[in-house]
mmCIF file of C-alpha atoms in Angstrom:
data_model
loop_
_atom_site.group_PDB
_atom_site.id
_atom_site.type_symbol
_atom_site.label_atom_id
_atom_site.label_comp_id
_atom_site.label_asym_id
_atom_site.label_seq_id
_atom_site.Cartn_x
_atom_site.Cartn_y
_atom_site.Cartn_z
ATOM 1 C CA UNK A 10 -119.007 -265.898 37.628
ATOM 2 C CA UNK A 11 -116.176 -263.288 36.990
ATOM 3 C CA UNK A 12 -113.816 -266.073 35.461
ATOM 4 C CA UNK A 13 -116.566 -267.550 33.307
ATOM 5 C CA UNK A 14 -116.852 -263.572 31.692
ATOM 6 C CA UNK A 15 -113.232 -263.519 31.046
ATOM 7 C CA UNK A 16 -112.780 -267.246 29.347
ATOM 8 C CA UNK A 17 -115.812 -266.259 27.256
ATOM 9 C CA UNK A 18 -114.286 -262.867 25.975
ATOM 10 C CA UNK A 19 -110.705 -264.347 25.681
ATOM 11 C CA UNK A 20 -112.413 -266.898 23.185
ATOM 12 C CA UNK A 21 -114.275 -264.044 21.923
ATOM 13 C CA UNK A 22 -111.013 -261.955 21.129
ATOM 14 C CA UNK A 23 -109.070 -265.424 19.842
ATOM 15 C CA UNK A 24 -111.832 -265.536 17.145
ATOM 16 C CA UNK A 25 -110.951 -261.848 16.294
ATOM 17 C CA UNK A 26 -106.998 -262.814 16.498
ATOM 18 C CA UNK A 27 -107.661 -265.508 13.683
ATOM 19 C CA UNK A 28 -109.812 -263.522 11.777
ATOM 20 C CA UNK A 29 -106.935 -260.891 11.416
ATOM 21 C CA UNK A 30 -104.467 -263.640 10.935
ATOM 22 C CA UNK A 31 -106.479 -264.793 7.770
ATOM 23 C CA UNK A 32 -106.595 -260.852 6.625
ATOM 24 C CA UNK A 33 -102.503 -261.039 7.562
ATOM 25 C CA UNK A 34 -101.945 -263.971 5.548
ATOM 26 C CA UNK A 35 -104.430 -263.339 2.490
ATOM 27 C CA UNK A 36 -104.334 -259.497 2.652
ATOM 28 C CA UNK A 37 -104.654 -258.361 -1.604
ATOM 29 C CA UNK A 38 -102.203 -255.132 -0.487
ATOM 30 C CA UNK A 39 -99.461 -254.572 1.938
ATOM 31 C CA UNK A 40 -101.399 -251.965 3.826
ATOM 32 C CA UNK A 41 -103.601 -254.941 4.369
ATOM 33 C CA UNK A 42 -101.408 -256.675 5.960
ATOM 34 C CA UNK A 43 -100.037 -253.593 8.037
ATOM 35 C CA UNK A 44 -103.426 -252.554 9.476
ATOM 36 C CA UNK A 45 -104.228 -256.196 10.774
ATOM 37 C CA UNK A 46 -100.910 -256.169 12.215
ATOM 38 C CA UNK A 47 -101.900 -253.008 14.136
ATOM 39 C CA UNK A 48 -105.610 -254.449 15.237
ATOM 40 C CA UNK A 49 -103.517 -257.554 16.318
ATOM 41 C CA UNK A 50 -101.157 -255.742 18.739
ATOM 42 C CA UNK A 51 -104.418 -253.637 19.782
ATOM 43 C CA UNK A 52 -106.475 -257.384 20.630
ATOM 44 C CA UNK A 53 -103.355 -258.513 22.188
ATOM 45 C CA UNK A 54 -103.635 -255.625 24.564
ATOM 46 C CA UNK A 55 -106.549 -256.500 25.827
ATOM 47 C CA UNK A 56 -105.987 -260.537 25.943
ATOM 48 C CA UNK A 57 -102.775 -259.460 28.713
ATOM 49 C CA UNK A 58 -105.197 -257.246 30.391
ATOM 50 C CA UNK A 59 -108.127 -260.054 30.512
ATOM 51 C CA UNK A 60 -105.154 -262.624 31.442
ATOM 52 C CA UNK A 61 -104.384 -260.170 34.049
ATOM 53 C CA UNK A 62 -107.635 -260.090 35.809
ATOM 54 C CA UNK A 63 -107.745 -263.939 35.032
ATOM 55 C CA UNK A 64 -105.073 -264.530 37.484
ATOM 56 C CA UNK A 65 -105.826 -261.574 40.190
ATOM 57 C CA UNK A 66 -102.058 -260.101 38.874
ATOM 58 C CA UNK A 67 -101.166 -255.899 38.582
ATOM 59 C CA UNK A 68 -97.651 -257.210 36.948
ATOM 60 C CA UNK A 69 -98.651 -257.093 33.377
ATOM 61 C CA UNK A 70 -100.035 -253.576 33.277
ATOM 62 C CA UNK A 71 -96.157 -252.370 32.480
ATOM 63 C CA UNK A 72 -96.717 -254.766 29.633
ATOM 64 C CA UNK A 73 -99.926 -253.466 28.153
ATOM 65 C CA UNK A 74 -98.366 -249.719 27.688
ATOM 66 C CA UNK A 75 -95.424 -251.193 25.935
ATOM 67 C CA UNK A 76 -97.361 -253.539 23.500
ATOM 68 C CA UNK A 77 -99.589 -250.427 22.666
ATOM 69 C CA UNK A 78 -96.078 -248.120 22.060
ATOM 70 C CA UNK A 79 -94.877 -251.120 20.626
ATOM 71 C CA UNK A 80 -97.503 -250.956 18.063
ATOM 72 C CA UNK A 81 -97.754 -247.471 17.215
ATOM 73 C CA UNK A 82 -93.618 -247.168 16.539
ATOM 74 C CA UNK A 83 -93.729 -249.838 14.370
ATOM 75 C CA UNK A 84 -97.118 -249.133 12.333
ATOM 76 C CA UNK A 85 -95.766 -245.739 11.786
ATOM 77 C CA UNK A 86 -92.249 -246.794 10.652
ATOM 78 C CA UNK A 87 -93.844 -249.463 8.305
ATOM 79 C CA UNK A 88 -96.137 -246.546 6.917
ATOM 80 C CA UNK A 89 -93.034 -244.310 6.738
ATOM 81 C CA UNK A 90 -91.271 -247.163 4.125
ATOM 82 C CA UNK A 91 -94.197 -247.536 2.244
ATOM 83 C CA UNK A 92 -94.671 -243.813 1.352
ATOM 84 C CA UNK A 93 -91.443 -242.833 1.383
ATOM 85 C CA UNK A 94 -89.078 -245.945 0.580
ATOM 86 C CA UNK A 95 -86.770 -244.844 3.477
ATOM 87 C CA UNK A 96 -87.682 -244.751 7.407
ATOM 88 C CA UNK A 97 -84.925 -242.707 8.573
ATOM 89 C CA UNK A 98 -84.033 -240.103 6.638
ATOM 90 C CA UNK A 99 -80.761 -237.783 7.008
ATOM 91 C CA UNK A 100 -82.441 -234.780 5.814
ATOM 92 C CA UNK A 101 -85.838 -234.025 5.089
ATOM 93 C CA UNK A 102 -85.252 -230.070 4.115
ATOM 94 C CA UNK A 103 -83.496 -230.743 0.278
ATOM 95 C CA UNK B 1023 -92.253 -233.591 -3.733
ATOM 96 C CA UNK B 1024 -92.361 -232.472 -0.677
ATOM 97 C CA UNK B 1025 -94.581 -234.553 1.578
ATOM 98 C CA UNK B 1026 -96.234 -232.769 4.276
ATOM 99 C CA UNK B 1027 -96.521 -234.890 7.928
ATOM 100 C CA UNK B 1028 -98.276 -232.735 10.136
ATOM 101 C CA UNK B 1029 -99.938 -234.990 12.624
ATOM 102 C CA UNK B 1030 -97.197 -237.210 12.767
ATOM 103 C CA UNK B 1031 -95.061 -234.488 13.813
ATOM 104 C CA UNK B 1032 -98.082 -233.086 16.343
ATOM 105 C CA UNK B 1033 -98.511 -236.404 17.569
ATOM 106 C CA UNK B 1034 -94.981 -237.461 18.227
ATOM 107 C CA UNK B 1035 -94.349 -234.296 20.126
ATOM 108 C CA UNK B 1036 -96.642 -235.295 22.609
ATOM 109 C CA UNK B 1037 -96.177 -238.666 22.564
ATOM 110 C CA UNK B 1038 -92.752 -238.931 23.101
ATOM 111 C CA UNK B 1039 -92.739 -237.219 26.801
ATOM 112 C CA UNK B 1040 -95.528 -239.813 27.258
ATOM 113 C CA UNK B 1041 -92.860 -242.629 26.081
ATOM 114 C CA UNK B 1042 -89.636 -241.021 28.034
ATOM 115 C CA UNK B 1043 -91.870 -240.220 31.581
ATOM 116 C CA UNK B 1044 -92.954 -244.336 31.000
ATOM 117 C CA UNK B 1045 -89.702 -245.654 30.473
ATOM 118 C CA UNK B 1046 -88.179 -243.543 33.477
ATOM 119 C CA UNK B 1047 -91.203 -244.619 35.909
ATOM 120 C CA UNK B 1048 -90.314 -248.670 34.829
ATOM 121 C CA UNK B 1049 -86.613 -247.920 35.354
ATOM 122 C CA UNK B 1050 -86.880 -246.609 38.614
ATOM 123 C CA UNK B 1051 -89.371 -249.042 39.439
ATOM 124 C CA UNK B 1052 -87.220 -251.778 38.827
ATOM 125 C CA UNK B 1053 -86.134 -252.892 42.314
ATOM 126 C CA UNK B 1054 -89.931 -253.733 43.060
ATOM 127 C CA UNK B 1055 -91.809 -254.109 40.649
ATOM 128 C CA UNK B 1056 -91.273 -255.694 36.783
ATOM 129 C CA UNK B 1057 -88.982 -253.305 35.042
ATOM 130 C CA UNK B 1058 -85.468 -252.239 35.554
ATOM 131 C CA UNK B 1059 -82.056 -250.241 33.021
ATOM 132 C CA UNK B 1060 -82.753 -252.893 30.632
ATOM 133 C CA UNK B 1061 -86.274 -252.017 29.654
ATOM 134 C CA UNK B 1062 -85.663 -248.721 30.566
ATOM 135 C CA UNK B 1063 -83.509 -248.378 27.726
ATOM 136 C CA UNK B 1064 -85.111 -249.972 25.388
ATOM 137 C CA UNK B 1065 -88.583 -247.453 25.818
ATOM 138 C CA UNK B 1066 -86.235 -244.742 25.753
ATOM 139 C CA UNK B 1067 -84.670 -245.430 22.581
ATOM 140 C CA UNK B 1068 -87.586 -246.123 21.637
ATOM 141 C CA UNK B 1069 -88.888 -242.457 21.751
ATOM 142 C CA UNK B 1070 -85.802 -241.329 20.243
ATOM 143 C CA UNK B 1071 -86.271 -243.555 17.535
ATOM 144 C CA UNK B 1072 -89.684 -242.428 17.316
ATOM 145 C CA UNK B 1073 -88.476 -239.017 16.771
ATOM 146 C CA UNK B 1074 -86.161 -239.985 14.535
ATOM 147 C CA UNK B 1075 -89.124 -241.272 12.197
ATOM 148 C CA UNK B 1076 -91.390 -237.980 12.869
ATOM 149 C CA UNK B 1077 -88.199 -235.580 11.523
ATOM 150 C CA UNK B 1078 -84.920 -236.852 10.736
ATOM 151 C CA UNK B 1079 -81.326 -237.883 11.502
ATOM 152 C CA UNK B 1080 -80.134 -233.827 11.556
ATOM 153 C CA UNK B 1081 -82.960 -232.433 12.924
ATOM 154 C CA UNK B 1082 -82.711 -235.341 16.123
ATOM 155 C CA UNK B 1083 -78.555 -234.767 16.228
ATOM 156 C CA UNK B 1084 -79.572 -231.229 17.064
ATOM 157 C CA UNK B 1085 -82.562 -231.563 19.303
ATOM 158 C CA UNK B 1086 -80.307 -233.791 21.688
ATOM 159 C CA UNK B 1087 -76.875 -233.252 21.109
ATOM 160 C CA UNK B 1088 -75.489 -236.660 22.830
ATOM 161 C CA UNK B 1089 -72.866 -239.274 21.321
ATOM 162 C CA UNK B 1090 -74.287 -242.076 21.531
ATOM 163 C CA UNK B 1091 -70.975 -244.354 21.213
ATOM 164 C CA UNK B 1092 -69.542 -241.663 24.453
ATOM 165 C CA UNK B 1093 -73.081 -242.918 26.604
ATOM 166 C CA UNK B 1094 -71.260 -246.638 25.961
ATOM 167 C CA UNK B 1095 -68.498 -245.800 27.867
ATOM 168 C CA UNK B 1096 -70.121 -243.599 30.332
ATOM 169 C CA UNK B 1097 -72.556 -246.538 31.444
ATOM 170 C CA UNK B 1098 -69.718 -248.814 31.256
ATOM 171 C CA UNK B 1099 -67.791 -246.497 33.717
ATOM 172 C CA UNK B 1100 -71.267 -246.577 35.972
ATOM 173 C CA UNK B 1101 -70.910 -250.298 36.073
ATOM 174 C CA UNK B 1102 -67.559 -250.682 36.641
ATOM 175 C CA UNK B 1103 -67.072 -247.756 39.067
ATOM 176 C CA UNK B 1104 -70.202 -249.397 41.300
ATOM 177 C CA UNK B 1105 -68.427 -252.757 41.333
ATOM 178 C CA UNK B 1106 -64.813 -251.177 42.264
ATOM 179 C CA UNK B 1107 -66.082 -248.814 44.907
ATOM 180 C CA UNK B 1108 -66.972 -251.534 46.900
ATOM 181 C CA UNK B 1109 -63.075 -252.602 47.186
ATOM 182 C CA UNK B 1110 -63.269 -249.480 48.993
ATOM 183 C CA UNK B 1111 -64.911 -250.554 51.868
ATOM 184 C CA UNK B 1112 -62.655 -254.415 52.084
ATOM 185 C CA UNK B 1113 -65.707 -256.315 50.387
ATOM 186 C CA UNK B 1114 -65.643 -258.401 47.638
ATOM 187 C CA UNK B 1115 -66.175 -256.534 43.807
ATOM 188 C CA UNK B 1116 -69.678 -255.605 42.840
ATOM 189 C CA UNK B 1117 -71.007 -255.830 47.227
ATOM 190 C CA UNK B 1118 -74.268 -253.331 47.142
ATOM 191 C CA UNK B 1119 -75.257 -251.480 50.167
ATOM 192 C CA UNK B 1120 -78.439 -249.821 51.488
ATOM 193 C CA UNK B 1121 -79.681 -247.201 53.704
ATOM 194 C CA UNK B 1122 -82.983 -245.140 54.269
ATOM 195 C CA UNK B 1123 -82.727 -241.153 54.066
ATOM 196 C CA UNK B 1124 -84.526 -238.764 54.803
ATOM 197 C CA UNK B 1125 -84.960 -236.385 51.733
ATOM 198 C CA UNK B 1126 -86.864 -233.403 51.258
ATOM 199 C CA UNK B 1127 -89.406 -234.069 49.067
ATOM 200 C CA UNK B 1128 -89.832 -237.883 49.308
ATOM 201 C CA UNK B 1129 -89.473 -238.127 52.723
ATOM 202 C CA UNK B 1130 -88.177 -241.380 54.330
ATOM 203 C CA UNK B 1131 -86.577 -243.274 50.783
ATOM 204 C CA UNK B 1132 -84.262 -246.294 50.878
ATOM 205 C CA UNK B 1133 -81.513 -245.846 48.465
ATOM 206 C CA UNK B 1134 -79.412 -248.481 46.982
ATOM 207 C CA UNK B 1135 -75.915 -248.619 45.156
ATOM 208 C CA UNK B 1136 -77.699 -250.565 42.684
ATOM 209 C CA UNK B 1137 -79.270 -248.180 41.217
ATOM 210 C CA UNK B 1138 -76.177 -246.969 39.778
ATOM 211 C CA UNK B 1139 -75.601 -250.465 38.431
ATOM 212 C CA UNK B 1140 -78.710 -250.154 37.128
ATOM 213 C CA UNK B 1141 -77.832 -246.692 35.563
ATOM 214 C CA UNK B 1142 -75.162 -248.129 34.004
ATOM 215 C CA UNK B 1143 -77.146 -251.052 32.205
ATOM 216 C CA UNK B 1144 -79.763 -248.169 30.960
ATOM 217 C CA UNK B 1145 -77.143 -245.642 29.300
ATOM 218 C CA UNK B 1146 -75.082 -248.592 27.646
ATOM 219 C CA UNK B 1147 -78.638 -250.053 26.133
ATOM 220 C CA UNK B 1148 -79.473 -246.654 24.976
ATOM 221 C CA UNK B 1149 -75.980 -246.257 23.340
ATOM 222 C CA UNK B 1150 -75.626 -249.325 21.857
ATOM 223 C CA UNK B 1151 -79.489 -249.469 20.359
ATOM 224 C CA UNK B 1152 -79.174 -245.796 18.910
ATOM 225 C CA UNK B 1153 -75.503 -246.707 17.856
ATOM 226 C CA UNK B 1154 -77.070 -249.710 15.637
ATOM 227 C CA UNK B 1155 -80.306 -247.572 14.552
ATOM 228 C CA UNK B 1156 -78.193 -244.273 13.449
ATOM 229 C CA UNK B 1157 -75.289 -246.468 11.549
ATOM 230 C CA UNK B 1158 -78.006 -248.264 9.586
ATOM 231 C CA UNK B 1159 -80.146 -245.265 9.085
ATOM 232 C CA UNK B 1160 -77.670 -243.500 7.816
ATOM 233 C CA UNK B 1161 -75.958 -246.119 5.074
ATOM 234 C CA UNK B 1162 -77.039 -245.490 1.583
#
């Protein structure tokens, strides 16, 4: 019963992942492009967690913190370069 | 102009004891369970390099005053030291050994020269991944 759940919201997030493919590949903007990225990471989260319970596993919870950190970093740093032009700067105070 | 980034500041400052307390628990949690000093390194540099995006180069330099080239060597030492002292003891280079103790606060803990290995391997991943990030942050 619990396994048929899971395969039908792994399709159900699958559709979601192409969806935000198309919006990654046909985006009009960058920041487009940048926010599906984001949901993306965000639906992969919770495809490792559903794969998790799919086969009775606690290994991949390290992996579902570091995909969402993963994410964040590198939606802010893309953010940072489109604003700014630069992501690291050497000195914000001149 | 001067941009103003508030709540990215706000945010990272909260975020990135979340990061560092997460990347020690996986490197200390290495022996049993997924995780380890290479991963470990990674999430750490990782909230540095967070930081690093939330203020910049002179403001990090000065919030943790560490040369990152000198945490190379250090680890290297770590490995290298680990492997030798084990010539100590008239078994082959890089032997590990384990015992339980009894400590204070944890109680009954098994403790294993691999650890400091594994230290090694986590300050040489830190160097070299800040090392990279700073010398190409800083280029103009």
């Amino acid at each position: 019963m619990l396994d048929m759940v899971l395969k039908i919201s792994l399709i159900c997030i699958s559709i979601a992942m192409l969806a935000l493919i198309y919006r990654v590949i046909k985006g009009p903007t960058i920041p487009d492009k940048v926010i599906a990225l984001d949901a993306i990471g965000i639906n992969l989260v919770a495809l490792i967690a559903l794969i998790s319970m799919l086969l009775k596993t606690s290994a991949f919870l390290e992996v579902i913190l570091l995909v969402g950190i993963l994410a964040f970093i590198g939606t802010v740093a893309f953010a940072k370069f489109l604003e700014k032009g630069e992501i690291i700067e050497r000195d914000r105070n001149h | 102009m001067k941009k103003n980034d508030v709540i990215l500041q706000t945010v990272t400052n909260v975020v990135v004891f979340m990061i560092f307390l997460f990347s020690l628990q996986v490197f200390f949690s290495g022996h049993y369970h997924p995780g380890g000093g290479f991963i470990g390194g990674l999430m750490t540099s990782g909230a540095i390099v967070l930081l690093l995006l939330a203020y910049d180069i002179k403001t990090v330099s000065k919030i943790i005053p560490i040369d990152y080239k000198l945490l190379i060597g250090i680890g290297l030492f770590f490995a290298v030291a680990t492997g030798a002292g084990s010539l100590l003891f008239n078994v082959p280079f890089l032997t590990h050994a384990f015992s339980h103790f009894d400590l204070p606060i944890l109680g009954e803990t098994s403790l294993h020269t691999a650890v400091l290995f594994d230290t090694g391997v986590y300050l040489v991943v830190i160097g070299v991944t800040m090392t990279i990030i700073q010398t190409i942050g800083e280029g103009e």
